[in-house]
mmCIF file of C-alpha atoms in Angstrom:
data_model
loop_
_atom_site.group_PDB
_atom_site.id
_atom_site.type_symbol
_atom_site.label_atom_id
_atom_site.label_comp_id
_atom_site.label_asym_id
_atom_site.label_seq_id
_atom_site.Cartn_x
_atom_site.Cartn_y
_atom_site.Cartn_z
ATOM 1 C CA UNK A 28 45.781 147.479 58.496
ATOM 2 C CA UNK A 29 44.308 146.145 61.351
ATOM 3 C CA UNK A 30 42.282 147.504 63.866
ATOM 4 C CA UNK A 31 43.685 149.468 66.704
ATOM 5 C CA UNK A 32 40.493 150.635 68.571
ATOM 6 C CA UNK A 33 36.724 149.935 69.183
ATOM 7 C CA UNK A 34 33.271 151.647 68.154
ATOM 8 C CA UNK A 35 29.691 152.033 69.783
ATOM 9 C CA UNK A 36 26.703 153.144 67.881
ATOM 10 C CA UNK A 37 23.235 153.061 69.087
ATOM 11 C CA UNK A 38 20.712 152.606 66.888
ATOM 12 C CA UNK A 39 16.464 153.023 66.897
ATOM 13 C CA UNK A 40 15.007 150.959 63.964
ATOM 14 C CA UNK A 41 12.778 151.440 61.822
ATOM 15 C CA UNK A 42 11.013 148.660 62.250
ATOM 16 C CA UNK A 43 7.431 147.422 63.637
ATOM 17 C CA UNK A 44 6.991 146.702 67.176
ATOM 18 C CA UNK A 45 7.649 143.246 68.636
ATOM 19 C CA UNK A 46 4.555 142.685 70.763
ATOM 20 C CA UNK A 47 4.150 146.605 71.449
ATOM 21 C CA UNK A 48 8.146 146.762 72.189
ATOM 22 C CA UNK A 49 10.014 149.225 69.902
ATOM 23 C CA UNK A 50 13.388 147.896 69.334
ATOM 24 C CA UNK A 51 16.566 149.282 69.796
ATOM 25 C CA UNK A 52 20.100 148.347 69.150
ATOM 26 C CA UNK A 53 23.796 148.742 70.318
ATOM 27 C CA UNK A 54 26.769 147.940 67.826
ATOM 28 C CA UNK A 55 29.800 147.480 69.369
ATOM 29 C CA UNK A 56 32.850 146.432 67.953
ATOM 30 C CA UNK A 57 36.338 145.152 69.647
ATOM 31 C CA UNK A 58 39.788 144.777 67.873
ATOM 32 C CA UNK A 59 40.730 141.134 68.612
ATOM 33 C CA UNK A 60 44.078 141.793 69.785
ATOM 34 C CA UNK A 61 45.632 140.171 73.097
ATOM 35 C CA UNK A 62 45.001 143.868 74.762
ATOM 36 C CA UNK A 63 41.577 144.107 74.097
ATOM 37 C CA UNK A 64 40.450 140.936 75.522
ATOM 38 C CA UNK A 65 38.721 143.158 78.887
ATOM 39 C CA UNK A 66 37.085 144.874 75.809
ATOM 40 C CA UNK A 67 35.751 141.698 74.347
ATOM 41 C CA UNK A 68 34.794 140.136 78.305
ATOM 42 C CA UNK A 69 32.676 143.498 78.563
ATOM 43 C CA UNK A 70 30.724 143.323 74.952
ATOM 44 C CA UNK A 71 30.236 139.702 75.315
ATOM 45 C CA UNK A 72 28.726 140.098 78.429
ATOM 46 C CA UNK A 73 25.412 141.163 76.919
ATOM 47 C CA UNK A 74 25.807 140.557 73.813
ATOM 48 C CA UNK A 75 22.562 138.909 71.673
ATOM 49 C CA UNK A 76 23.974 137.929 68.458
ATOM 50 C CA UNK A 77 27.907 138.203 67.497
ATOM 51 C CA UNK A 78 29.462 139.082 64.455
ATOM 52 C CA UNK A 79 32.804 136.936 63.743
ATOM 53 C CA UNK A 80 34.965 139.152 61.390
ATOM 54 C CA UNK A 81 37.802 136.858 60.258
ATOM 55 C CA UNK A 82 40.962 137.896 58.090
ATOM 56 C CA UNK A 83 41.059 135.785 54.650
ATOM 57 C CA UNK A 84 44.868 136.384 54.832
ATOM 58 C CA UNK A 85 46.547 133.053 54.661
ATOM 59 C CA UNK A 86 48.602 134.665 57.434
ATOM 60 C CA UNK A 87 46.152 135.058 59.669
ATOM 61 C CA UNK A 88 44.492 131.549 59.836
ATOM 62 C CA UNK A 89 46.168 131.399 63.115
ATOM 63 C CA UNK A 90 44.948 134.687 64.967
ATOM 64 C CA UNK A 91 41.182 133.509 63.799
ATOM 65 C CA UNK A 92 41.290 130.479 65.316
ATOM 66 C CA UNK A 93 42.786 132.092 68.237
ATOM 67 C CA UNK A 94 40.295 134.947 68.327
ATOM 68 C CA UNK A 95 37.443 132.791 68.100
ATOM 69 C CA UNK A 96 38.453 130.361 70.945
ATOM 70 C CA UNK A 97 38.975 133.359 72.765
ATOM 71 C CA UNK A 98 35.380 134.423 72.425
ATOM 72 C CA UNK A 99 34.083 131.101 72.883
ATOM 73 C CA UNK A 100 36.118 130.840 76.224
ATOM 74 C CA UNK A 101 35.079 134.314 77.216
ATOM 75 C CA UNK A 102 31.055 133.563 77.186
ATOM 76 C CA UNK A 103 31.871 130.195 78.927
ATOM 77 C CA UNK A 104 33.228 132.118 81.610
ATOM 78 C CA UNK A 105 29.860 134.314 81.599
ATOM 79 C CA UNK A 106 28.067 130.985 82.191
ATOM 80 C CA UNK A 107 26.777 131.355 78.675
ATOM 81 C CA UNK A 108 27.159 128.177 76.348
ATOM 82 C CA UNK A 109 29.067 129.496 72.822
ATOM 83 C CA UNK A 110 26.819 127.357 70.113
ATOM 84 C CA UNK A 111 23.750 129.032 71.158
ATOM 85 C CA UNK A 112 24.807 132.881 70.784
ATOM 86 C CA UNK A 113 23.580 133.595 67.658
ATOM 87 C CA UNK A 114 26.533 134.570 65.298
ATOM 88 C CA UNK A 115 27.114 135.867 61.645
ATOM 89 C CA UNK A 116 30.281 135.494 60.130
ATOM 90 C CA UNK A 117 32.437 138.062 57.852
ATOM 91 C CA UNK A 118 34.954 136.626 55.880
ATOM 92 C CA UNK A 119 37.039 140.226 55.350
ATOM 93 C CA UNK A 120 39.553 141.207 53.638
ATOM 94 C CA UNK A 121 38.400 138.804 50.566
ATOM 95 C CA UNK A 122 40.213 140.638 48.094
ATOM 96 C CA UNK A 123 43.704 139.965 49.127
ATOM 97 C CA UNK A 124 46.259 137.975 47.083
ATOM 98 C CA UNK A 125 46.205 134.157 48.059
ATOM 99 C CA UNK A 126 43.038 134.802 50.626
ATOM 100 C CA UNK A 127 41.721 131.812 52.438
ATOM 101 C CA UNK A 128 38.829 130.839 49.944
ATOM 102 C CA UNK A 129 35.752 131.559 52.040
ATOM 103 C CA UNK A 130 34.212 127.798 52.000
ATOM 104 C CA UNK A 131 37.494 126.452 53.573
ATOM 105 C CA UNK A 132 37.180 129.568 56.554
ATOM 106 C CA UNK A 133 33.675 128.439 56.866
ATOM 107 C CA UNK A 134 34.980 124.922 57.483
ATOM 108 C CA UNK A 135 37.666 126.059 59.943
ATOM 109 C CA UNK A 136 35.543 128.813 61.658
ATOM 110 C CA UNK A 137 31.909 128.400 61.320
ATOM 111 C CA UNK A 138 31.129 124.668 62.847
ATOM 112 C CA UNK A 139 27.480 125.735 63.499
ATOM 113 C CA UNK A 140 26.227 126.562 60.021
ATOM 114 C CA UNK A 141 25.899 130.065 61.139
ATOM 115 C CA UNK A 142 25.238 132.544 58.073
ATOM 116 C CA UNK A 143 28.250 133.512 56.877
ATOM 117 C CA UNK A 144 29.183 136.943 54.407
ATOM 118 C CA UNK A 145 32.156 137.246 52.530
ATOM 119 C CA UNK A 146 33.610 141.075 52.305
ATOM 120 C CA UNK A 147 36.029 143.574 51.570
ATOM 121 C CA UNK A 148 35.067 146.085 54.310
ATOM 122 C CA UNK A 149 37.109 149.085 52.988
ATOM 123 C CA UNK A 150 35.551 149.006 49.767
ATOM 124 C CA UNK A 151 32.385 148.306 51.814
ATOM 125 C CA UNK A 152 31.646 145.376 49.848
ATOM 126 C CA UNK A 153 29.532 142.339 52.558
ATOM 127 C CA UNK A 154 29.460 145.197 55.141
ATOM 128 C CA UNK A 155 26.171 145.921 54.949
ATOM 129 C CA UNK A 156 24.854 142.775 54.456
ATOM 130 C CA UNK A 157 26.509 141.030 57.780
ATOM 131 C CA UNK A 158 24.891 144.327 59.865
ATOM 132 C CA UNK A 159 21.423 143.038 57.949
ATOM 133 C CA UNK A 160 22.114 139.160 59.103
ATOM 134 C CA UNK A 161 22.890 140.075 62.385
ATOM 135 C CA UNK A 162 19.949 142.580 62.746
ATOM 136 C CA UNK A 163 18.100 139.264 61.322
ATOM 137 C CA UNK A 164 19.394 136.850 64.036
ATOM 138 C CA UNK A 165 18.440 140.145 66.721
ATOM 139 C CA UNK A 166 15.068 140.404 65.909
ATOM 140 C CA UNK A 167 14.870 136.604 66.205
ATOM 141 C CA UNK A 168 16.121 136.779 69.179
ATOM 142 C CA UNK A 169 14.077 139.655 70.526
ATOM 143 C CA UNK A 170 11.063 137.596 70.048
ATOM 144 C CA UNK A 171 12.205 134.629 71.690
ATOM 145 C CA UNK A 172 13.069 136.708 74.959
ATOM 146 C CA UNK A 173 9.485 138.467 74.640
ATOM 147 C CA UNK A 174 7.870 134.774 74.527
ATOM 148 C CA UNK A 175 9.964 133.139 77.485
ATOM 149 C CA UNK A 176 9.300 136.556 79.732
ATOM 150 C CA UNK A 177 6.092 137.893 78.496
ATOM 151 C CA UNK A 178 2.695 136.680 80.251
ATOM 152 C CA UNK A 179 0.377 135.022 77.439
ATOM 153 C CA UNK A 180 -1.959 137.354 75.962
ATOM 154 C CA UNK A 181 -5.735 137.278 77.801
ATOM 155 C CA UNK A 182 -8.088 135.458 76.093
ATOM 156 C CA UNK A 183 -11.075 137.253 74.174
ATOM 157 C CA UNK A 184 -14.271 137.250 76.718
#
């Protein structure tokens, strides 16, 4: 079925510092429906890396494409330019009869080479693996912001 509602989870990693900053993350996630799109406008808003979840349903070629213009058109309007938010794709859903064979979604979806998972979310298959790209692509990320805002580091005396 498809999703009727939306999720939030923060989340402390594990990980080391970047440059002395301990890094923290926010998972959000918004149905793509028509009545979610104020949803979408809010994640987007602040989002550093999105993750694309696209149906492999022949049926639902059309609501991707859709979806994904939407989000495109939604950062635009945030003054934010689409091909550089860093994005993972999840080809869900994988396991239904006739699905959209992942390369040719890639080729209708994913024009920017961005890494791409193929799943079956309720078996939990690719699920965990698109949460590890993204977290990937946000730690990239993180480091980039530290560099632009961050003051060099003082020479040794």
């Amino acid at each position: 079925e498809r999703t009727v509602g939306g999720d939030f989870l923060p989340v402390a990693l594990g990980t080391d510092p970047i440059d002395g900053w301990q890094m923290k993350v926010s998972l959000s996630s918004v149905p793509g429906q028509i009545q979610y799109a104020d949803s979408r406008a809010s994640v987007l808003k602040n989002a550093d890396v999105v993750v694309f979840v696209a149906d492999s349903h022949p049926l639902r070629m059309g609501a991707n494409l859709y979806a994904l213009a939407d989000i495109r058109a939604l950062l635009k309007a945030e003054g934010r330019d689409p091909s550089t938010v860093r994005t993972v794709f999840q080809y869900n859903k994988s396991d239904v009869p006739n699905a959209i064979d992942p390369q040719v979604l890639d080729a209708r979806l994913n024009l920017g080479g961005a890494p791409a998972i193929w799943a079956v979310g309720i078996e939990g298959v690719g699920v965990f693996e698109t949460l590890g790209e993204a977290l990937v692509l946000a730690v990239q990320e993180a480091r980039r912001y530290l560099a632009a805002a961050l003051p060099p580091p003082a020479a040794p005396v």
